[in-house]
Amino acid sequence: MRLRNHIRAELIFTHLTPRNKAELFRTLVDRLVQLYPTIDAAELLEKLAEREAEETTGIGDRIAIPHARVTGLEQTVCALARLPDGLDFGAADGEEVTCVFLLVSPIRAVGDHIRVLARIARLAHDRAFIAAIMKMESAQAILSRLTEEDARHVD
Amino acid sequence: MSTEPSVTLELMVCIVKSHRKVEEMLTGFLELGIRGATVVDVKGMGQIITTQIPIFTGFKSLFPGWGADTYMILSVVDAANVERAFKMAEEVCGDFNKPGVGIAFTVPVTRVMGMAGEWK
């Protein structure tokens, strides 16, 4: 399993300044729907909101991994957004989130969803990697670094 | 009733030295599609000898990792996944050939109960 197979440069946002989670999700979902038109935006937004209501996806260290499984999607996809101003995700450590990995999978792809989620979680715990991608200027540079880091882990 | 597994299974046993590593190992298992494991809080021989047998308390340096929290992870895995699981364990824990890092090994599983269903 490679995270690289589930993310593309068009889904990497180097600078977003949403006022709240809903605005962030709307921006990310709009882009996802452009690239994967079979996604039902309303369904995805509802599921993301439901998941956040259940428990925050802010995992600490200024990182959040919101995620959902939806109908109408054929493959697991990931978006990455940097939020330089920070956003309150209600994370347990009280820190505002500056780096978001959004993961969306087909409704039946439970295994893939969990595998990719686990890979993101492991990468997200690597502070050097996160510090590096937070400094990079372009989506392509971030994607290259992510590809490099991803390849260091077991396939 | 136990059944002979339809695929070759092995019991993977990993002894690791911190709770953080346990979390990373379990996350790594999920990446590999391994969805079950049991974690036991254990004490190594060095921990017991150097803390509970007075005559040996001066020999702590002979038991690398003696003071760390120690956990045993047990998981029955498809033999086809074992090499990847070992690689992942080394990613998380480091070189197991170095003293104090931990231990990882597998043993064959010939009969099994309670392993119904895998992710699709």
XYZ file of C-alpha atoms in Angstrom:
275
model
C 0.000 0.000 0.000
C 1.353 3.365 -1.001
C -0.207 6.653 0.032
C 1.285 8.062 -3.171
C -1.238 6.044 -5.151
C -4.099 7.913 -3.482
C -2.989 11.539 -3.692
C -2.231 13.920 -6.550
C -0.844 17.430 -6.815
C -4.278 18.909 -7.580
C -5.397 17.735 -4.140
C -2.593 19.477 -2.264
C -3.471 22.931 -0.953
C -0.408 24.860 0.130
C -2.245 27.769 1.755
C -5.812 27.773 3.019
C -7.266 30.123 5.594
C -10.735 28.753 6.452
C -12.677 30.342 9.287
C -13.987 27.022 10.522
C -14.085 23.305 9.811
C -17.197 23.554 7.646
C -15.518 26.078 5.366
C -12.408 23.917 5.167
C -14.407 20.813 4.288
C -16.405 22.700 1.661
C -13.203 23.837 -0.078
C -11.664 20.366 -0.047
C -14.859 18.626 -1.104
C -15.405 21.083 -3.979
C -12.002 20.150 -5.374
C -12.628 16.445 -4.853
C -15.918 16.657 -6.715
C -14.224 18.452 -9.614
C -11.752 15.587 -9.921
C -14.154 12.767 -9.019
C -17.586 13.914 -10.235
C -19.345 10.786 -9.010
C -18.890 11.910 -5.405
C -22.054 13.293 -3.831
C -20.764 16.464 -2.161
C -23.684 16.703 0.249
C -23.213 13.113 1.413
C -19.486 13.586 1.935
C -19.915 16.844 3.837
C -22.546 15.263 6.041
C -20.344 12.275 6.828
C -17.332 14.430 7.602
C -19.442 16.532 9.948
C -20.876 13.414 11.592
C -17.402 12.015 12.185
C -16.210 15.276 13.722
C -19.279 15.392 15.939
C -18.511 11.901 17.165
C -14.944 12.766 18.087
C -12.413 15.201 16.740
C -10.028 13.964 14.061
C -7.395 16.351 15.378
C -4.772 13.827 16.479
C -2.440 16.318 18.151
C 0.809 17.919 17.030
C -1.269 20.339 14.891
C -2.467 17.581 12.575
C -5.987 16.426 11.680
C -7.104 13.464 9.592
C -10.805 13.897 8.793
C -12.115 10.918 6.881
C -15.257 9.312 5.498
C -16.498 6.522 3.260
C -19.055 7.431 0.638
C -21.071 5.993 -2.211
C -20.228 6.823 -5.813
C -16.454 6.727 -5.433
C -14.325 4.026 -7.046
C -11.002 4.577 -5.289
C -9.571 5.831 -2.019
C -8.362 9.412 -2.358
C -6.506 11.792 -0.078
C -6.218 15.570 -0.012
C -3.656 17.557 1.942
C -4.137 21.125 3.136
C -1.803 23.459 4.966
C -3.489 26.020 7.184
C -0.784 28.500 8.154
C -3.105 30.505 10.410
C -4.236 27.396 12.286
C -7.767 26.123 12.814
C -9.470 24.946 15.976
C -10.289 21.256 15.606
C -10.878 20.706 19.319
C -7.778 18.515 19.449
C -6.967 16.924 22.785
C -3.641 18.740 23.060
C -5.408 22.095 22.596
C -3.235 23.062 19.622
C -4.742 24.544 16.493
C -4.373 22.410 13.400
C -2.069 23.536 10.601
C -1.888 20.363 8.506
C -4.914 18.378 7.340
C -5.016 15.053 5.542
C -8.537 14.403 4.263
C -9.221 10.778 3.357
C -12.232 9.572 1.397
C -12.904 5.973 0.398
C -15.629 3.987 -1.351
C -18.295 2.843 1.068
C -17.278 -0.822 0.808
C -13.517 -0.280 0.964
C -13.152 -0.668 4.706
C -9.787 -2.395 4.462
C -8.254 0.145 2.098
C -9.647 2.985 4.161
C -8.054 1.708 7.347
C -4.740 0.851 5.679
C -4.376 4.307 4.150
C -5.538 5.952 7.365
C -2.891 3.984 9.247
C -0.185 5.013 6.780
C -1.170 8.673 7.095
C -1.153 8.360 10.883
C 2.336 6.884 10.857
C 3.663 9.561 8.504
C 1.953 12.249 10.552
C 3.833 11.175 13.662
C 7.131 11.798 11.909
C 7.850 15.372 12.997
C 10.760 15.840 10.604
C 8.582 14.851 7.664
C 5.751 17.158 8.694
C 8.169 20.030 9.321
C 9.596 19.492 5.841
C 6.285 19.511 3.998
C 5.112 22.541 5.953
C 8.020 24.537 4.514
C 7.792 23.537 0.872
C 6.624 26.104 -1.646
C 4.728 24.055 -4.181
C 2.254 21.199 -4.257
C 4.597 19.283 -6.537
C 7.464 19.626 -4.056
C 5.233 18.386 -1.250
C 4.121 15.466 -3.400
C 7.734 14.563 -4.188
C 8.699 14.619 -0.515
C 5.642 12.595 0.408
C 6.468 10.053 -2.300
C 10.001 9.761 -0.972
C 8.847 9.287 2.617
C 6.111 6.872 1.614
C 8.646 4.709 -0.248
C 10.715 4.342 2.930
C 7.883 2.384 4.498
C 6.890 -1.171 3.789
C 4.769 -1.555 0.656
C -13.994 -26.563 17.302
C -10.589 -25.714 15.899
C -9.993 -25.919 12.174
C -6.973 -26.297 9.976
C -6.384 -22.888 8.416
C -7.045 -22.556 4.673
C -3.936 -20.389 4.332
C -0.580 -20.818 6.047
C -0.610 -18.904 9.288
C 2.152 -17.953 11.687
C 2.065 -16.546 15.179
C 4.144 -13.380 15.229
C 5.537 -12.435 18.609
C 7.178 -9.070 19.127
C 8.668 -7.820 22.360
C 8.964 -4.044 22.216
C 10.202 -1.476 24.668
C 7.765 1.401 24.801
C 4.072 2.068 24.563
C 4.672 4.476 21.684
C 6.294 1.668 19.718
C 3.312 -0.564 20.464
C 1.006 2.098 19.024
C 3.184 2.406 15.926
C 3.382 -1.351 15.514
C -0.388 -1.721 15.694
C -0.829 1.143 13.238
C 1.674 -0.589 10.972
C -0.267 -3.844 11.272
C -3.357 -2.011 10.063
C -1.397 -0.726 7.058
C -0.594 -4.329 6.205
C -4.183 -5.441 6.598
C -3.478 -7.289 9.843
C -6.517 -6.491 11.899
C -5.982 -8.378 15.112
C -3.330 -8.528 17.786
C -3.098 -8.956 21.520
C -0.816 -6.786 23.615
C 0.443 -7.928 26.975
C 2.307 -5.864 29.539
C 5.290 -8.036 30.421
C 8.570 -8.027 32.296
C 11.799 -9.255 30.811
C 14.305 -11.404 32.596
C 16.597 -8.414 33.027
C 13.863 -6.356 34.643
C 13.142 -9.034 37.229
C 16.706 -10.023 37.933
C 17.992 -6.498 38.365
C 15.086 -5.223 40.444
C 13.851 -8.183 42.462
C 16.845 -10.396 43.109
C 19.128 -8.327 45.341
C 22.369 -10.017 44.451
C 21.973 -8.992 40.804
C 20.965 -5.357 41.282
C 24.481 -4.228 40.469
C 24.386 -5.831 37.051
C 21.900 -3.566 35.320
C 24.378 -2.643 32.619
C 24.439 -6.274 31.511
C 20.751 -6.130 30.608
C 20.163 -3.425 27.979
C 16.636 -2.106 28.089
C 16.045 -3.516 31.565
C 14.310 -0.355 32.798
C 11.955 0.190 29.865
C 8.274 -0.643 29.874
C 8.021 -3.852 27.934
C 5.132 -5.165 25.885
C 4.505 -8.373 23.990
C 2.463 -8.180 20.810
C 0.926 -11.427 19.613
C -0.702 -11.720 16.230
C -1.676 -14.633 14.018
C -0.766 -13.520 10.519
C -0.907 -14.909 7.011
C 2.557 -16.288 6.248
C 2.530 -14.211 3.065
C 2.473 -11.110 5.261
C 5.274 -12.101 7.629
C 8.187 -10.570 5.723
C 6.364 -7.257 5.410
C 5.447 -7.384 9.082
C 9.088 -7.925 10.052
C 10.160 -5.059 7.816
C 7.559 -2.807 9.395
C 8.682 -3.893 12.885
C 12.231 -2.850 12.048
C 10.981 0.475 10.700
C 9.302 1.106 14.036
C 11.741 -0.417 16.528
C 15.073 -0.231 14.736
C 17.603 -2.992 14.313
C 16.504 -5.970 16.392
C 20.071 -7.268 16.326
C 21.105 -4.440 18.625
C 20.907 -5.124 22.379
C 17.831 -3.817 24.144
C 15.750 -3.138 21.016
C 13.449 -6.115 21.466
C 12.718 -9.469 19.910
C 10.558 -10.561 17.005
C 9.931 -14.090 15.874
C 7.268 -16.313 14.382
C 6.145 -19.870 14.984
C 3.897 -21.977 12.766
C 0.188 -22.175 13.544
C -1.338 -25.570 12.847
C -4.828 -25.142 14.291
C -6.878 -22.020 14.785
C -10.203 -20.785 16.132
C -11.712 -17.324 16.006
C -10.076 -15.969 12.871
C -13.250 -15.605 10.814
C -13.447 -12.949 8.149
C -10.923 -10.644 6.550
C -11.233 -7.197 5.126
C -12.127 -6.869 1.482
